[in-house]
Amino acid sequence: MKTFKCAIIEDSNTQRMLLEQILDKNKNLKVVHSSSATNESLALVNDLKVDFLFLDIEMPVMNGFEFLAGLTIQPQVIITSHDQKYALDAFEFNVTDFLLKPYSNSRFDTAIAKAIDKIKAIKKKQPESKLVVKHNLKQVELNVHGILYVEALGDYVKVVTEERNYVILSTMSAFNKRLEADKFIRIHKSYIVNLKMVERYNHEFIEIKNKKIPISRAKIVELDQLLNCID
């Protein structure tokens, strides 16, 4: 079984140490980050692309729900809280499990097993042509081959398909890494295009469904090569 990357977001040093000790005993889990919730820790958790997130709710700088809303990845989230009142709101964020402190080792093991089962199930039903993204706080599956182009919108990207548009919290660089390099190209700082959707082009712009998209001079040669090699 693969090793899963874990992040602990908890304001109590004692609780963080206890969780770290528990996780260290599981050879399939590796703690790659442990801290309280801040903008910096949110950015780091997104960059690390963790598989598991152990998250408290009540924290001084940013609460757990604010942290969840800022995620650009879809880890298995296990809430650890002293207060049962947060359980309903937590599951509206599609978390994997809610552990009420103090929790037993067996209850913790059950949560881990549930998370691993969910990861396996996602991999089984998600072929390479599917991409799971968060849109309007919900996880949705995008058909990668149906993407026309991706456009930068500040801290978000707009994914344009033939059916609808999706606005996703992500940088262009991060989203570009999730796409197949031989099928997509970032032709401009603000645009990524699906090569198979290109209808016509010159050395100034390409056209997809009557949308003219500018081409960076540095990308002209690469675009020529990729379009000539495309199936």
CSV table of C-alpha atoms in Angstrom, one decimal:
chain,number,residue,atom,x,y,z
A,1,MET,CA,0.0,0.0,0.0
A,2,LYS,CA,1.2,3.5,-0.8
A,3,THR,CA,2.2,6.0,1.8
A,4,PHE,CA,-0.3,8.8,2.3
A,5,LYS,CA,0.8,12.3,3.0
A,6,CYS,CA,-0.9,13.8,6.1
A,7,ALA,CA,-1.4,17.4,7.4
A,8,ILE,CA,-2.5,18.3,10.9
A,9,ILE,CA,-4.2,21.7,11.4
A,10,GLU,CA,-4.7,22.2,15.1
A,11,ASP,CA,-4.0,25.2,17.3
A,12,SER,CA,-3.1,23.1,20.4
A,13,ASN,CA,0.5,22.0,20.5
A,14,THR,CA,-0.5,19.1,22.8
A,15,GLN,CA,-3.2,17.9,20.5
A,16,ARG,CA,-0.8,18.2,17.5
A,17,MET,CA,1.9,16.2,19.3
A,18,LEU,CA,-0.6,13.5,20.2
A,19,LEU,CA,-1.8,13.2,16.6
A,20,GLU,CA,1.7,13.1,15.3
A,21,GLN,CA,2.6,10.2,17.7
A,22,ILE,CA,-0.5,8.3,16.6
A,23,LEU,CA,0.2,8.8,12.9
A,24,ASP,CA,3.9,7.9,13.3
A,25,LYS,CA,2.8,4.4,14.4
A,26,ASN,CA,1.0,3.8,11.1
A,27,LYS,CA,3.6,2.9,8.4
A,28,ASN,CA,1.1,4.0,5.6
A,29,LEU,CA,0.8,7.5,6.9
A,30,LYS,CA,3.4,10.3,6.9
A,31,VAL,CA,3.0,13.7,8.5
A,32,VAL,CA,4.3,16.3,6.1
A,33,HIS,CA,2.9,19.4,7.8
A,34,SER,CA,1.6,20.3,11.3
A,35,SER,CA,0.5,23.7,12.5
A,36,SER,CA,-2.4,26.0,13.3
A,37,ALA,CA,-4.6,27.4,10.6
A,38,THR,CA,-3.2,30.5,8.8
A,39,ASN,CA,-3.1,31.7,5.2
A,40,GLU,CA,0.5,30.4,5.0
A,41,SER,CA,-0.4,26.9,6.3
A,42,LEU,CA,-3.4,26.8,3.8
A,43,ALA,CA,-1.1,27.6,0.9
A,44,LEU,CA,1.4,25.0,2.0
A,45,VAL,CA,-1.2,22.2,2.4
A,46,ASN,CA,-2.5,23.0,-1.1
A,47,ASP,CA,1.1,22.9,-2.5
A,48,LEU,CA,1.9,19.6,-0.7
A,49,LYS,CA,-1.2,18.0,-2.2
A,50,VAL,CA,-1.8,16.0,1.0
A,51,ASP,CA,-4.0,12.9,1.0
A,52,PHE,CA,-5.3,13.2,4.6
A,53,LEU,CA,-6.1,16.4,6.5
A,54,PHE,CA,-6.8,16.3,10.2
A,55,LEU,CA,-8.5,19.5,11.1
A,56,ASP,CA,-9.7,21.3,14.2
A,57,ILE,CA,-12.6,23.8,14.0
A,58,GLU,CA,-12.1,26.4,16.6
A,59,MET,CA,-8.7,28.2,16.0
A,60,PRO,CA,-7.7,31.8,16.6
A,61,VAL,CA,-6.6,33.1,13.2
A,62,MET,CA,-8.7,31.0,10.8
A,63,ASN,CA,-11.4,28.5,11.7
A,64,GLY,CA,-11.6,25.0,10.2
A,65,PHE,CA,-14.5,25.9,7.9
A,66,GLU,CA,-12.6,28.8,6.5
A,67,PHE,CA,-9.6,26.5,5.9
A,68,LEU,CA,-11.8,24.0,4.1
A,69,ALA,CA,-13.3,26.7,1.9
A,70,GLY,CA,-9.7,27.7,0.8
A,71,LEU,CA,-8.6,24.2,-0.2
A,72,THR,CA,-7.8,23.7,-3.9
A,73,ILE,CA,-7.2,20.0,-3.4
A,74,GLN,CA,-9.5,17.2,-2.3
A,75,PRO,CA,-7.9,15.4,0.6
A,76,GLN,CA,-9.7,13.0,2.9
A,77,VAL,CA,-10.7,15.4,5.7
A,78,ILE,CA,-11.1,14.1,9.3
A,79,ILE,CA,-12.4,16.7,11.7
A,80,THR,CA,-11.2,16.5,15.3
A,81,SER,CA,-13.2,18.7,17.6
A,82,HIS,CA,-14.4,19.0,21.2
A,83,ASP,CA,-17.8,20.2,20.2
A,84,GLN,CA,-20.4,18.0,18.5
A,85,LYS,CA,-22.3,21.1,17.3
A,86,TYR,CA,-20.0,21.4,14.3
A,87,ALA,CA,-20.7,17.9,13.0
A,88,LEU,CA,-23.6,18.9,10.7
A,89,ASP,CA,-21.7,21.8,9.1
A,90,ALA,CA,-18.7,19.6,8.7
A,91,PHE,CA,-20.5,17.0,6.7
A,92,GLU,CA,-21.9,19.7,4.4
A,93,PHE,CA,-18.2,20.1,3.4
A,94,ASN,CA,-18.2,16.4,2.5
A,95,VAL,CA,-15.7,15.5,5.1
A,96,THR,CA,-14.7,11.9,5.6
A,97,ASP,CA,-15.3,11.6,9.3
A,98,PHE,CA,-15.9,13.6,12.5
A,99,LEU,CA,-13.9,12.6,15.6
A,100,LEU,CA,-15.2,14.0,18.9
A,101,LYS,CA,-12.3,14.6,21.3
A,102,PRO,CA,-11.3,12.6,23.3
A,103,TYR,CA,-11.5,9.7,20.8
A,104,SER,CA,-10.3,6.1,21.3
A,105,ASN,CA,-7.6,4.5,19.2
A,106,SER,CA,-10.2,2.1,17.7
A,107,ARG,CA,-12.4,5.1,16.6
A,108,PHE,CA,-9.4,6.7,15.1
A,109,ASP,CA,-8.5,3.5,13.2
A,110,THR,CA,-12.0,3.3,11.9
A,111,ALA,CA,-11.7,6.9,10.5
A,112,ILE,CA,-8.4,6.1,8.8
A,113,ALA,CA,-9.8,2.9,7.2
A,114,LYS,CA,-12.8,4.8,5.9
A,115,ALA,CA,-10.6,7.4,4.3
A,116,ILE,CA,-8.4,4.8,2.6
A,117,ASP,CA,-11.5,3.0,1.3
A,118,LYS,CA,-12.8,6.3,-0.1
A,119,ILE,CA,-9.4,6.9,-1.9
A,120,LYS,CA,-9.5,3.4,-3.4
A,121,ALA,CA,-13.1,3.9,-4.5
A,122,ILE,CA,-12.3,7.3,-6.2
A,123,LYS,CA,-9.4,5.8,-8.1
A,124,LYS,CA,-11.5,2.9,-9.3
A,125,LYS,CA,-14.3,5.1,-10.7
A,126,GLN,CA,-12.1,7.9,-12.0
A,127,PRO,CA,-10.5,7.1,-15.3
A,128,GLU,CA,-7.7,9.2,-16.6
A,129,SER,CA,-10.1,11.4,-18.6
A,130,LYS,CA,-11.8,12.6,-15.4
A,131,LEU,CA,-10.6,15.4,-13.2
A,132,VAL,CA,-12.1,16.0,-9.8
A,133,VAL,CA,-12.4,19.8,-8.9
A,134,LYS,CA,-14.2,21.8,-6.3
A,135,HIS,CA,-16.8,24.1,-7.8
A,136,ASN,CA,-19.2,26.1,-5.5
A,137,LEU,CA,-17.9,24.1,-2.5
A,138,LYS,CA,-18.8,20.8,-4.1
A,139,GLN,CA,-16.6,18.2,-5.7
A,140,VAL,CA,-17.5,17.7,-9.4
A,141,GLU,CA,-15.9,15.5,-12.1
A,142,LEU,CA,-14.8,17.2,-15.3
A,143,ASN,CA,-14.4,15.3,-18.5
A,144,VAL,CA,-10.9,16.5,-19.4
A,145,HIS,CA,-11.4,15.9,-23.1
A,146,GLY,CA,-14.4,18.2,-23.0
A,147,ILE,CA,-12.4,21.2,-21.8
A,148,LEU,CA,-12.2,23.9,-24.5
A,149,TYR,CA,-9.8,26.2,-22.7
A,150,VAL,CA,-8.9,27.5,-19.2
A,151,GLU,CA,-8.8,31.2,-18.4
A,152,ALA,CA,-7.1,33.0,-15.5
A,153,LEU,CA,-9.5,35.0,-13.2
A,154,GLY,CA,-7.3,36.5,-10.4
A,155,ASP,CA,-7.1,33.8,-7.7
A,156,TYR,CA,-9.4,31.6,-9.7
A,157,VAL,CA,-9.4,29.8,-13.1
A,158,LYS,CA,-12.4,29.5,-15.4
A,159,VAL,CA,-12.7,26.1,-17.0
A,160,VAL,CA,-14.7,26.4,-20.2
A,161,THR,CA,-16.4,23.3,-21.6
A,162,GLU,CA,-19.1,22.9,-24.3
A,163,GLU,CA,-21.8,22.4,-21.7
A,164,ARG,CA,-20.9,25.0,-19.0
A,165,ASN,CA,-18.2,26.9,-17.2
A,166,TYR,CA,-16.6,26.1,-13.9
A,167,VAL,CA,-14.9,28.7,-11.7
A,168,ILE,CA,-12.3,27.0,-9.5
A,169,LEU,CA,-10.0,28.4,-6.8
A,170,SER,CA,-6.6,27.6,-8.3
A,171,THR,CA,-3.5,29.2,-9.8
A,172,MET,CA,-3.0,28.6,-13.6
A,173,SER,CA,0.3,26.9,-12.8
A,174,ALA,CA,-1.3,24.5,-10.4
A,175,PHE,CA,-4.2,23.7,-12.7
A,176,ASN,CA,-1.9,23.2,-15.7
A,177,LYS,CA,0.1,20.6,-13.8
A,178,ARG,CA,-3.1,18.5,-13.5
A,179,LEU,CA,-3.5,18.4,-17.3
A,180,GLU,CA,-1.8,16.1,-19.8
A,181,ALA,CA,1.2,17.9,-21.3
A,182,ASP,CA,0.7,16.4,-24.7
A,183,LYS,CA,-2.9,17.4,-25.0
A,184,PHE,CA,-2.9,20.9,-23.4
A,185,ILE,CA,-0.7,23.9,-23.7
A,186,ARG,CA,-0.4,27.1,-21.8
A,187,ILE,CA,-0.2,29.5,-24.7
A,188,HIS,CA,-0.4,32.7,-22.7
A,189,LYS,CA,-0.1,33.7,-19.1
A,190,SER,CA,-3.9,33.8,-18.9
A,191,TYR,CA,-4.9,30.9,-21.1
A,192,ILE,CA,-4.5,27.1,-21.4
A,193,VAL,CA,-6.0,25.4,-24.4
A,194,ASN,CA,-7.1,21.9,-25.4
A,195,LEU,CA,-5.1,21.2,-28.5
A,196,LYS,CA,-7.8,19.0,-30.0
A,197,MET,CA,-10.3,21.9,-29.8
A,198,VAL,CA,-8.1,24.4,-31.8
A,199,GLU,CA,-10.1,25.2,-35.0
A,200,ARG,CA,-7.6,27.6,-36.6
A,201,TYR,CA,-4.6,29.6,-35.6
A,202,ASN,CA,-1.9,32.0,-36.8
A,203,HIS,CA,1.1,33.4,-34.9
A,204,GLU,CA,-1.0,35.9,-33.0
A,205,PHE,CA,-4.0,34.0,-31.8
A,206,ILE,CA,-5.9,30.7,-31.9
A,207,GLU,CA,-9.6,30.2,-32.3
A,208,ILE,CA,-11.8,27.8,-30.4
A,209,LYS,CA,-15.6,28.0,-30.9
A,210,ASN,CA,-15.3,31.6,-32.2
A,211,LYS,CA,-13.2,32.6,-29.2
A,212,LYS,CA,-9.9,34.3,-30.2
A,213,ILE,CA,-7.2,33.5,-27.7
A,214,PRO,CA,-3.8,35.4,-27.8
A,215,ILE,CA,-0.6,33.4,-28.2
A,216,SER,CA,2.6,34.3,-26.4
A,217,ARG,CA,5.5,34.7,-28.8
A,218,ALA,CA,7.5,32.2,-26.7
A,219,LYS,CA,4.9,29.5,-27.3
A,220,ILE,CA,4.5,29.7,-31.1
A,221,VAL,CA,7.1,27.1,-31.9
A,222,GLU,CA,5.9,24.7,-29.2
A,223,LEU,CA,2.3,25.1,-30.4
A,224,ASP,CA,3.3,24.3,-34.0
A,225,GLN,CA,5.1,21.2,-32.9
A,226,LEU,CA,2.3,19.9,-30.8
A,227,LEU,CA,-0.4,20.6,-33.3
A,228,ASN,CA,1.6,18.8,-36.0
A,229,CYS,CA,2.0,15.7,-33.7
A,230,ILE,CA,-1.6,15.5,-32.4
A,231,ASP,CA,-3.6,12.4,-33.3
